[in-house]
Amino acid sequence: MASTRRATAAARAPAASPLASASGLIVGEDGLARPPWAAVDPLLRAYYDTEWGMPVRDEQGLFERLALEGFQSGLSWATILRKREAFRAAFRGFDPDVVARFGDEDVARLMADAGIVRNRAKILATIGNAAATLRLRADGGLAAFIWSFQPAATPAPRTLAQIPTVSAASTALSKALRQRGFAFVGPTTMHALMEATGMIDTHLVGSHRRGSSGVWPADRR
């Protein structure tokens, strides 16, 4: 999600905007500084301001994020975000107990649903990941498993170029999830998941959201 989203939004943002800072942040009409990907599209802006980077620690919430990050692979995050409610309806609220029981009829239903991304491999991976989520309950559950890979430190990027798209922690998480039977959980996808769920804080220093998650100390601003 992260690299595709930033590149797409940056291409849309006006390069010569008088409101763009040297760091790449863009100051909106409300006086708040945001990265280019969150400064143009109202939907992405609201997502950035209220949700992105905030901690997600429940099984169902993390299963949904894991599924959506997988579906986003190769697409823009804006596309996924606009289809989010359709995804939730199609996957029954991303309840892993329900999704794990999906069969051939459900796959056919999902492949015929124009409201979501109709990619058979990703649909089958989501169903398989639901079953893997249920198996993880014997070892503490999906949330505890994912959060156990939270690194000891978070990046503190001051420019767009300094924002990483992969890390040792995301690579380790990807490998561990694959060993547990998960699919579409590559290192870059897991890095985006870690950003989106507050495990790391990659808000640019100077952004109004830097340090807002409560996971990392405020002195990292």
Short mmCIF file of C-alpha atoms in Angstrom, two decimals:
data_model
loop_
_atom_site.label_atom_id
_atom_site.label_comp_id
_atom_site.label_asym_id
_atom_site.label_seq_id
_atom_site.Cartn_x
_atom_site.Cartn_y
_atom_site.Cartn_z
CA MET A 1 0.00 0.00 0.00
CA ALA A 2 2.57 2.55 1.11
CA SER A 3 4.82 2.84 -1.92
CA THR A 4 2.00 2.68 -4.50
CA ARG A 5 -0.14 5.14 -2.60
CA ARG A 6 2.66 7.66 -2.09
CA ALA A 7 3.79 7.47 -5.70
CA THR A 8 0.28 7.84 -7.10
CA ALA A 9 -0.63 10.76 -4.88
CA ALA A 10 2.69 12.49 -5.36
CA ALA A 11 2.18 12.39 -9.10
CA ARG A 12 -1.16 14.14 -8.69
CA ALA A 13 0.10 16.78 -6.24
CA PRO A 14 1.14 20.11 -7.80
CA ALA A 15 4.93 20.19 -7.73
CA ALA A 16 5.08 23.96 -7.52
CA SER A 17 2.43 24.37 -4.87
CA PRO A 18 3.31 27.31 -2.59
CA LEU A 19 1.97 25.28 0.31
CA ALA A 20 4.41 22.41 -0.18
CA SER A 21 7.29 22.37 2.29
CA ALA A 22 10.85 21.24 1.67
CA SER A 23 10.07 17.99 3.48
CA GLY A 24 7.29 17.20 1.04
CA LEU A 25 4.48 17.96 3.46
CA ILE A 26 1.58 20.01 2.14
CA VAL A 27 -0.20 22.47 4.41
CA GLY A 28 -3.94 22.40 3.85
CA GLU A 29 -6.44 25.21 4.11
CA ASP A 30 -6.99 24.10 7.71
CA GLY A 31 -3.32 24.82 8.48
CA LEU A 32 -2.44 21.14 9.03
CA ALA A 33 0.54 19.51 7.35
CA ARG A 34 0.02 16.22 5.50
CA PRO A 35 1.99 14.12 3.01
CA PRO A 36 1.01 14.43 -0.67
CA TRP A 37 -0.96 11.17 -0.73
CA ALA A 38 -3.29 12.52 1.96
CA ALA A 39 -3.52 16.12 0.77
CA VAL A 40 -5.57 15.80 -2.45
CA ASP A 41 -8.31 13.18 -2.24
CA PRO A 42 -10.92 13.94 0.48
CA LEU A 43 -11.35 10.21 1.21
CA LEU A 44 -7.63 9.65 1.70
CA ARG A 45 -7.37 12.83 3.73
CA ALA A 46 -10.08 11.69 6.15
CA TYR A 47 -8.46 8.24 6.37
CA TYR A 48 -5.08 9.81 7.15
CA ASP A 49 -6.50 12.22 9.71
CA THR A 50 -8.59 9.72 11.66
CA GLU A 51 -7.41 6.15 11.06
CA TRP A 52 -4.08 5.53 9.40
CA GLY A 53 -1.40 4.78 11.96
CA MET A 54 -3.78 4.24 14.86
CA PRO A 55 -3.36 0.97 16.79
CA VAL A 56 -5.43 -2.04 15.75
CA ARG A 57 -5.14 -4.83 18.31
CA ASP A 58 -8.21 -7.01 17.81
CA GLU A 59 -8.32 -10.17 15.73
CA GLN A 60 -11.14 -9.17 13.39
CA GLY A 61 -9.72 -5.70 12.82
CA LEU A 62 -6.28 -7.06 11.97
CA PHE A 63 -7.71 -9.79 9.76
CA GLU A 64 -9.58 -7.13 7.78
CA ARG A 65 -6.47 -4.99 7.42
CA LEU A 66 -4.41 -8.03 6.42
CA ALA A 67 -6.98 -8.93 3.77
CA LEU A 68 -7.29 -5.40 2.38
CA GLU A 69 -3.52 -4.93 2.23
CA GLY A 70 -3.34 -8.17 0.25
CA PHE A 71 -6.04 -7.03 -2.15
CA GLN A 72 -4.24 -3.71 -2.58
CA SER A 73 -1.12 -5.37 -3.97
CA GLY A 74 -0.59 -3.90 -7.44
CA LEU A 75 -3.38 -1.35 -7.03
CA SER A 76 -3.78 2.06 -5.40
CA TRP A 77 -4.96 2.26 -1.79
CA ALA A 78 -7.64 4.73 -2.88
CA THR A 79 -9.20 1.97 -4.98
CA ILE A 80 -9.37 -0.36 -1.98
CA LEU A 81 -10.63 2.34 0.35
CA ARG A 82 -13.50 3.21 -1.99
CA LYS A 83 -14.48 -0.47 -2.12
CA ARG A 84 -14.04 -1.06 1.61
CA GLU A 85 -17.73 -1.26 2.53
CA ALA A 86 -18.37 -3.59 -0.40
CA PHE A 87 -15.48 -5.76 0.79
CA ARG A 88 -16.95 -5.83 4.30
CA ALA A 89 -20.33 -6.91 2.99
CA ALA A 90 -18.86 -9.52 0.65
CA PHE A 91 -16.63 -11.01 3.34
CA ARG A 92 -19.29 -10.88 6.05
CA GLY A 93 -17.59 -8.22 8.13
CA PHE A 94 -14.27 -10.05 7.88
CA ASP A 95 -15.30 -12.42 10.65
CA PRO A 96 -12.58 -15.08 10.33
CA ASP A 97 -14.88 -17.80 11.70
CA VAL A 98 -17.31 -17.13 8.85
CA VAL A 99 -14.76 -16.55 6.08
CA ALA A 100 -12.87 -19.74 6.95
CA ARG A 101 -16.04 -21.68 6.05
CA PHE A 102 -16.39 -20.12 2.59
CA GLY A 103 -16.65 -22.73 -0.15
CA ASP A 104 -16.90 -22.89 -3.93
CA GLU A 105 -20.26 -21.11 -3.99
CA ASP A 106 -18.81 -18.21 -2.01
CA VAL A 107 -15.82 -17.99 -4.32
CA ALA A 108 -18.18 -17.82 -7.30
CA ARG A 109 -20.25 -15.16 -5.52
CA LEU A 110 -17.16 -13.09 -4.81
CA MET A 111 -15.86 -13.42 -8.36
CA ALA A 112 -19.19 -12.05 -9.60
CA ASP A 113 -19.20 -9.11 -7.17
CA ALA A 114 -18.25 -5.95 -9.08
CA GLY A 115 -18.00 -4.04 -5.81
CA ILE A 116 -14.74 -5.71 -4.83
CA VAL A 117 -11.48 -6.63 -6.53
CA ARG A 118 -12.30 -9.84 -8.37
CA ASN A 119 -8.98 -11.62 -8.17
CA ARG A 120 -9.34 -15.36 -7.57
CA ALA A 121 -5.89 -15.81 -6.06
CA LYS A 122 -6.48 -13.00 -3.56
CA ILE A 123 -9.96 -14.28 -2.71
CA LEU A 124 -8.64 -17.79 -2.08
CA ALA A 125 -5.77 -16.35 -0.04
CA THR A 126 -8.22 -14.42 2.15
CA ILE A 127 -10.21 -17.57 2.82
CA GLY A 128 -7.02 -19.49 3.57
CA ASN A 129 -5.80 -16.67 5.81
CA ALA A 130 -9.04 -16.87 7.78
CA ALA A 131 -8.39 -20.55 8.44
CA ALA A 132 -4.79 -19.73 9.42
CA THR A 133 -6.13 -17.06 11.79
CA LEU A 134 -8.29 -19.64 13.54
CA ARG A 135 -5.30 -21.95 13.94
CA LEU A 136 -3.27 -19.14 15.51
CA ARG A 137 -5.72 -18.92 18.40
CA ALA A 138 -4.00 -21.91 19.97
CA ASP A 139 -0.83 -19.81 20.22
CA GLY A 140 -2.31 -16.56 21.51
CA GLY A 141 -4.09 -15.30 18.42
CA LEU A 142 -3.44 -13.17 15.34
CA ALA A 143 -3.16 -9.84 17.16
CA ALA A 144 -0.58 -11.03 19.67
CA PHE A 145 1.34 -12.78 16.90
CA ILE A 146 1.52 -9.73 14.63
CA TRP A 147 2.29 -7.28 17.42
CA SER A 148 5.12 -9.48 18.66
CA PHE A 149 7.04 -8.20 15.63
CA GLN A 150 6.79 -4.56 16.68
CA PRO A 151 10.36 -3.20 16.42
CA ALA A 152 12.18 -1.54 19.30
CA ALA A 153 12.33 1.78 17.42
CA THR A 154 10.27 3.54 14.79
CA PRO A 155 11.52 5.54 11.80
CA ALA A 156 11.50 9.32 12.08
CA PRO A 157 11.48 10.42 8.44
CA ARG A 158 11.85 14.11 7.70
CA THR A 159 11.38 13.83 3.92
CA LEU A 160 9.35 11.57 1.65
CA ALA A 161 12.55 9.93 0.43
CA GLN A 162 13.36 8.84 3.98
CA ILE A 163 10.13 6.85 4.44
CA PRO A 164 11.03 3.15 4.20
CA THR A 165 8.83 0.68 2.31
CA VAL A 166 10.26 -2.46 3.90
CA SER A 167 12.16 -3.30 7.07
CA ALA A 168 13.81 -6.16 8.93
CA ALA A 169 10.70 -6.40 11.11
CA SER A 170 8.29 -6.57 8.17
CA THR A 171 10.49 -9.16 6.49
CA ALA A 172 10.50 -11.28 9.64
CA LEU A 173 6.72 -10.91 10.04
CA SER A 174 6.17 -11.92 6.42
CA LYS A 175 8.30 -15.02 6.83
CA ALA A 176 6.59 -16.01 10.08
CA LEU A 177 3.09 -15.57 8.63
CA ARG A 178 3.97 -17.63 5.57
CA GLN A 179 5.21 -20.39 7.86
CA ARG A 180 1.80 -20.29 9.54
CA GLY A 181 -0.01 -20.76 6.25
CA PHE A 182 -0.79 -17.14 5.28
CA ALA A 183 -0.53 -15.86 1.70
CA PHE A 184 -0.18 -12.42 0.06
CA VAL A 185 1.85 -11.29 3.07
CA GLY A 186 5.08 -10.14 1.43
CA PRO A 187 7.58 -7.91 3.29
CA THR A 188 6.40 -4.69 1.60
CA THR A 189 2.74 -5.53 2.25
CA MET A 190 3.54 -6.28 5.90
CA HIS A 191 5.45 -3.02 6.22
CA ALA A 192 2.34 -1.19 4.99
CA LEU A 193 0.27 -3.14 7.51
CA MET A 194 2.64 -2.13 10.31
CA GLU A 195 2.37 1.53 9.26
CA ALA A 196 -1.42 1.43 9.02
CA THR A 197 -1.95 -0.28 12.38
CA GLY A 198 0.39 1.78 14.51
CA MET A 199 3.20 -0.76 14.95
CA ILE A 200 5.54 1.86 13.53
CA ASP A 201 5.10 5.59 13.04
CA THR A 202 6.15 6.73 9.59
CA HIS A 203 4.30 10.03 9.69
CA LEU A 204 6.76 12.67 8.56
CA VAL A 205 8.26 14.76 11.31
CA GLY A 206 6.19 17.93 11.05
CA SER A 207 2.96 16.17 10.15
CA HIS A 208 0.07 16.91 12.48
CA ARG A 209 -0.31 13.15 13.00
CA ARG A 210 3.26 12.46 14.09
CA GLY A 211 3.24 10.76 17.50
CA SER A 212 -0.56 10.71 17.68
CA SER A 213 -1.05 6.95 18.00
CA GLY A 214 -0.02 6.67 21.63
CA VAL A 215 2.22 3.72 20.74
CA TRP A 216 5.37 5.80 20.38
CA PRO A 217 6.48 8.61 22.73
CA ALA A 218 5.44 12.14 21.85
CA ASP A 219 9.09 13.24 21.92
CA ARG A 220 9.53 11.50 18.57
CA ARG A 221 7.77 14.43 16.90
#
